[in-house]
Amino acid sequence: MDTVRVRYMVNAVEPAVEFYKTYLGFQVTQGPTPNFAILSRGHLELVLSTPFGPGGAAKPMADGRKAEPGGWNRIIINVADISQEVDRLRKAHVHFRSDILKGPGGSEILLDDPSGNPIELFQPGQ
């Protein structure tokens, strides 16, 4: 029971699956189908769903709001060398929301998946 699941709404499943596999080291554990996939990395399962289709995640809320990609909630992936990771991903033309930011706990940067969902790369302070 130490696995954590996060759901991201994506515009299209296949480009999102390829992005997470190619650039962030995730493995496909279920699917993909046109509307759904589950990927894993360590103890994290990333559930990818489209905001349309037969699944419950695509259904509107009681007040009419609908799920959509993007926003500011994010998964955080710890890295050993943030500068090296950023260089690698910039060469692949991955979109970053920020430059590397340093704080009391370490360094972080935000990047977007193909649907605009943020991912934080975090290097803990020494």
PDB file of C-alpha atoms in Angstrom:
ATOM      1  CA  MET A   1       0.000   0.000   0.000  1.00  0.00           C
ATOM      2  CA  ASP A   2       2.967   2.363  -0.435  1.00  0.00           C
ATOM      3  CA  THR A   3       2.090   3.193  -4.057  1.00  0.00           C
ATOM      4  CA  VAL A   4       0.689   6.676  -4.654  1.00  0.00           C
ATOM      5  CA  ARG A   5      -1.568   7.447  -7.621  1.00  0.00           C
ATOM      6  CA  VAL A   6      -1.956  10.806  -9.309  1.00  0.00           C
ATOM      7  CA  ARG A   7      -4.397  11.456 -12.171  1.00  0.00           C
ATOM      8  CA  TYR A   8      -3.543  13.923 -14.901  1.00  0.00           C
ATOM      9  CA  MET A   9      -6.090  14.930 -17.485  1.00  0.00           C
ATOM     10  CA  VAL A  10      -4.454  15.021 -20.922  1.00  0.00           C
ATOM     11  CA  ASN A  11      -5.588  16.185 -24.346  1.00  0.00           C
ATOM     12  CA  ALA A  12      -4.393  12.937 -25.956  1.00  0.00           C
ATOM     13  CA  VAL A  13      -3.115   9.795 -24.241  1.00  0.00           C
ATOM     14  CA  GLU A  14      -0.505   8.568 -26.726  1.00  0.00           C
ATOM     15  CA  PRO A  15       1.669  11.746 -26.827  1.00  0.00           C
ATOM     16  CA  ALA A  16       1.494  11.929 -23.036  1.00  0.00           C
ATOM     17  CA  VAL A  17       2.574   8.278 -22.681  1.00  0.00           C
ATOM     18  CA  GLU A  18       5.517   8.810 -25.042  1.00  0.00           C
ATOM     19  CA  PHE A  19       6.555  11.983 -23.185  1.00  0.00           C
ATOM     20  CA  TYR A  20       6.589  10.342 -19.753  1.00  0.00           C
ATOM     21  CA  LYS A  21       8.360   7.216 -21.058  1.00  0.00           C
ATOM     22  CA  THR A  22      10.939   9.029 -23.181  1.00  0.00           C
ATOM     23  CA  TYR A  23      11.858  11.955 -20.973  1.00  0.00           C
ATOM     24  CA  LEU A  24      10.984  11.012 -17.401  1.00  0.00           C
ATOM     25  CA  GLY A  25      11.597   7.270 -17.154  1.00  0.00           C
ATOM     26  CA  PHE A  26       8.026   6.027 -16.608  1.00  0.00           C
ATOM     27  CA  GLN A  27       6.888   2.520 -17.621  1.00  0.00           C
ATOM     28  CA  VAL A  28       3.445   1.635 -18.991  1.00  0.00           C
ATOM     29  CA  THR A  29       1.577  -0.665 -16.590  1.00  0.00           C
ATOM     30  CA  GLN A  30      -1.905  -0.536 -18.159  1.00  0.00           C
ATOM     31  CA  GLY A  31      -3.124   0.508 -21.601  1.00  0.00           C
ATOM     32  CA  PRO A  32      -2.758   2.741 -23.345  1.00  0.00           C
ATOM     33  CA  THR A  33      -6.223   3.098 -24.819  1.00  0.00           C
ATOM     34  CA  PRO A  34      -7.403   6.254 -26.602  1.00  0.00           C
ATOM     35  CA  ASN A  35      -8.739   7.603 -23.281  1.00  0.00           C
ATOM     36  CA  PHE A  36      -6.666   5.998 -20.518  1.00  0.00           C
ATOM     37  CA  ALA A  37      -3.264   4.708 -19.422  1.00  0.00           C
ATOM     38  CA  ILE A  38      -1.448   3.978 -16.183  1.00  0.00           C
ATOM     39  CA  LEU A  39       2.287   4.592 -15.978  1.00  0.00           C
ATOM     40  CA  SER A  40       4.616   3.918 -13.083  1.00  0.00           C
ATOM     41  CA  ARG A  41       7.898   5.146 -11.723  1.00  0.00           C
ATOM     42  CA  GLY A  42       9.010   3.787  -8.380  1.00  0.00           C
ATOM     43  CA  HIS A  43       6.081   4.036  -5.962  1.00  0.00           C
ATOM     44  CA  LEU A  44       4.173   6.508  -8.158  1.00  0.00           C
ATOM     45  CA  GLU A  45       1.417   5.482 -10.537  1.00  0.00           C
ATOM     46  CA  LEU A  46       0.430   8.190 -12.991  1.00  0.00           C
ATOM     47  CA  VAL A  47      -3.100   7.746 -14.319  1.00  0.00           C
ATOM     48  CA  LEU A  48      -3.613   9.549 -17.633  1.00  0.00           C
ATOM     49  CA  SER A  49      -7.189  10.249 -18.707  1.00  0.00           C
ATOM     50  CA  THR A  50      -8.795  12.376 -21.388  1.00  0.00           C
ATOM     51  CA  PRO A  51     -11.514  14.852 -20.371  1.00  0.00           C
ATOM     52  CA  PHE A  52     -13.830  13.075 -22.821  1.00  0.00           C
ATOM     53  CA  GLY A  53     -14.725   9.436 -23.265  1.00  0.00           C
ATOM     54  CA  PRO A  54     -16.477   6.772 -21.244  1.00  0.00           C
ATOM     55  CA  GLY A  55     -14.504   6.983 -17.982  1.00  0.00           C
ATOM     56  CA  GLY A  56     -15.748   8.538 -14.777  1.00  0.00           C
ATOM     57  CA  ALA A  57     -12.905  11.082 -14.774  1.00  0.00           C
ATOM     58  CA  ALA A  58     -14.425  12.632 -17.918  1.00  0.00           C
ATOM     59  CA  LYS A  59     -17.847  13.140 -16.374  1.00  0.00           C
ATOM     60  CA  PRO A  60     -18.828  16.676 -15.288  1.00  0.00           C
ATOM     61  CA  MET A  61     -19.191  17.513 -11.608  1.00  0.00           C
ATOM     62  CA  ALA A  62     -22.594  18.222 -10.072  1.00  0.00           C
ATOM     63  CA  ASP A  63     -22.044  21.966 -10.558  1.00  0.00           C
ATOM     64  CA  GLY A  64     -21.215  21.467 -14.250  1.00  0.00           C
ATOM     65  CA  ARG A  65     -17.437  21.903 -14.043  1.00  0.00           C
ATOM     66  CA  LYS A  66     -15.415  19.600 -16.266  1.00  0.00           C
ATOM     67  CA  ALA A  67     -11.927  18.224 -15.787  1.00  0.00           C
ATOM     68  CA  GLU A  68      -9.250  19.826 -17.929  1.00  0.00           C
ATOM     69  CA  PRO A  69      -5.489  19.566 -18.378  1.00  0.00           C
ATOM     70  CA  GLY A  70      -3.065  22.074 -16.908  1.00  0.00           C
ATOM     71  CA  GLY A  71      -3.202  23.964 -13.649  1.00  0.00           C
ATOM     72  CA  TRP A  72      -0.583  24.151 -10.922  1.00  0.00           C
ATOM     73  CA  ASN A  73      -0.938  20.911  -8.957  1.00  0.00           C
ATOM     74  CA  ARG A  74       1.983  18.736  -9.917  1.00  0.00           C
ATOM     75  CA  ILE A  75       4.024  15.657  -9.356  1.00  0.00           C
ATOM     76  CA  ILE A  76       7.536  16.197  -8.025  1.00  0.00           C
ATOM     77  CA  ILE A  77      10.414  14.072  -9.264  1.00  0.00           C
ATOM     78  CA  ASN A  78      13.635  14.198  -7.263  1.00  0.00           C
ATOM     79  CA  VAL A  79      16.803  14.354  -9.353  1.00  0.00           C
ATOM     80  CA  ALA A  80      20.478  14.100  -8.412  1.00  0.00           C
ATOM     81  CA  ASP A  81      21.692  16.856 -10.766  1.00  0.00           C
ATOM     82  CA  ILE A  82      19.028  19.349 -11.814  1.00  0.00           C
ATOM     83  CA  SER A  83      21.302  21.244 -14.222  1.00  0.00           C
ATOM     84  CA  GLN A  84      22.139  18.054 -16.094  1.00  0.00           C
ATOM     85  CA  GLU A  85      18.451  17.066 -16.319  1.00  0.00           C
ATOM     86  CA  VAL A  86      17.450  20.525 -17.544  1.00  0.00           C
ATOM     87  CA  ASP A  87      20.180  20.480 -20.216  1.00  0.00           C
ATOM     88  CA  ARG A  88      19.025  17.040 -21.401  1.00  0.00           C
ATOM     89  CA  LEU A  89      15.377  18.060 -21.565  1.00  0.00           C
ATOM     90  CA  ARG A  90      16.057  21.439 -23.216  1.00  0.00           C
ATOM     91  CA  LYS A  91      17.942  19.613 -25.983  1.00  0.00           C
ATOM     92  CA  ALA A  92      14.733  17.601 -26.511  1.00  0.00           C
ATOM     93  CA  HIS A  93      12.759  20.889 -26.734  1.00  0.00           C
ATOM     94  CA  VAL A  94      10.702  20.187 -23.602  1.00  0.00           C
ATOM     95  CA  HIS A  95       8.780  23.304 -22.511  1.00  0.00           C
ATOM     96  CA  PHE A  96       9.796  24.812 -19.165  1.00  0.00           C
ATOM     97  CA  ARG A  97       7.594  27.193 -17.168  1.00  0.00           C
ATOM     98  CA  SER A  98      10.517  28.610 -15.224  1.00  0.00           C
ATOM     99  CA  ASP A  99      14.254  28.656 -14.846  1.00  0.00           C
ATOM    100  CA  ILE A 100      15.878  26.757 -11.997  1.00  0.00           C
ATOM    101  CA  LEU A 101      14.724  28.338  -8.741  1.00  0.00           C
ATOM    102  CA  LYS A 102      16.681  27.943  -5.522  1.00  0.00           C
ATOM    103  CA  GLY A 103      15.088  27.893  -2.091  1.00  0.00           C
ATOM    104  CA  PRO A 104      16.015  26.824   1.418  1.00  0.00           C
ATOM    105  CA  GLY A 105      15.214  23.159   0.688  1.00  0.00           C
ATOM    106  CA  GLY A 106      16.902  22.851  -2.676  1.00  0.00           C
ATOM    107  CA  SER A 107      16.465  23.718  -6.347  1.00  0.00           C
ATOM    108  CA  GLU A 108      13.426  23.219  -8.561  1.00  0.00           C
ATOM    109  CA  ILE A 109      12.137  23.853 -12.058  1.00  0.00           C
ATOM    110  CA  LEU A 110       8.718  23.377 -13.635  1.00  0.00           C
ATOM    111  CA  LEU A 111       8.175  21.788 -17.035  1.00  0.00           C
ATOM    112  CA  ASP A 112       5.013  20.926 -18.953  1.00  0.00           C
ATOM    113  CA  ASP A 113       3.869  17.632 -20.404  1.00  0.00           C
ATOM    114  CA  PRO A 114       2.297  17.766 -23.907  1.00  0.00           C
ATOM    115  CA  SER A 115      -1.085  18.769 -22.407  1.00  0.00           C
ATOM    116  CA  GLY A 116       0.302  21.535 -20.183  1.00  0.00           C
ATOM    117  CA  ASN A 117       0.327  19.570 -16.916  1.00  0.00           C
ATOM    118  CA  PRO A 118       3.236  20.705 -14.739  1.00  0.00           C
ATOM    119  CA  ILE A 119       6.010  18.465 -13.467  1.00  0.00           C
ATOM    120  CA  GLU A 120       8.497  19.715 -10.907  1.00  0.00           C
ATOM    121  CA  LEU A 121      12.067  18.470 -10.986  1.00  0.00           C
ATOM    122  CA  PHE A 122      13.571  18.907  -7.527  1.00  0.00           C
ATOM    123  CA  GLN A 123      17.143  18.585  -6.316  1.00  0.00           C
ATOM    124  CA  PRO A 124      17.299  18.551  -2.514  1.00  0.00           C
ATOM    125  CA  GLY A 125      19.792  20.928  -0.888  1.00  0.00           C
ATOM    126  CA  GLN A 126      23.058  19.570   0.411  1.00  0.00           C
TER     127      GLN A 126
END
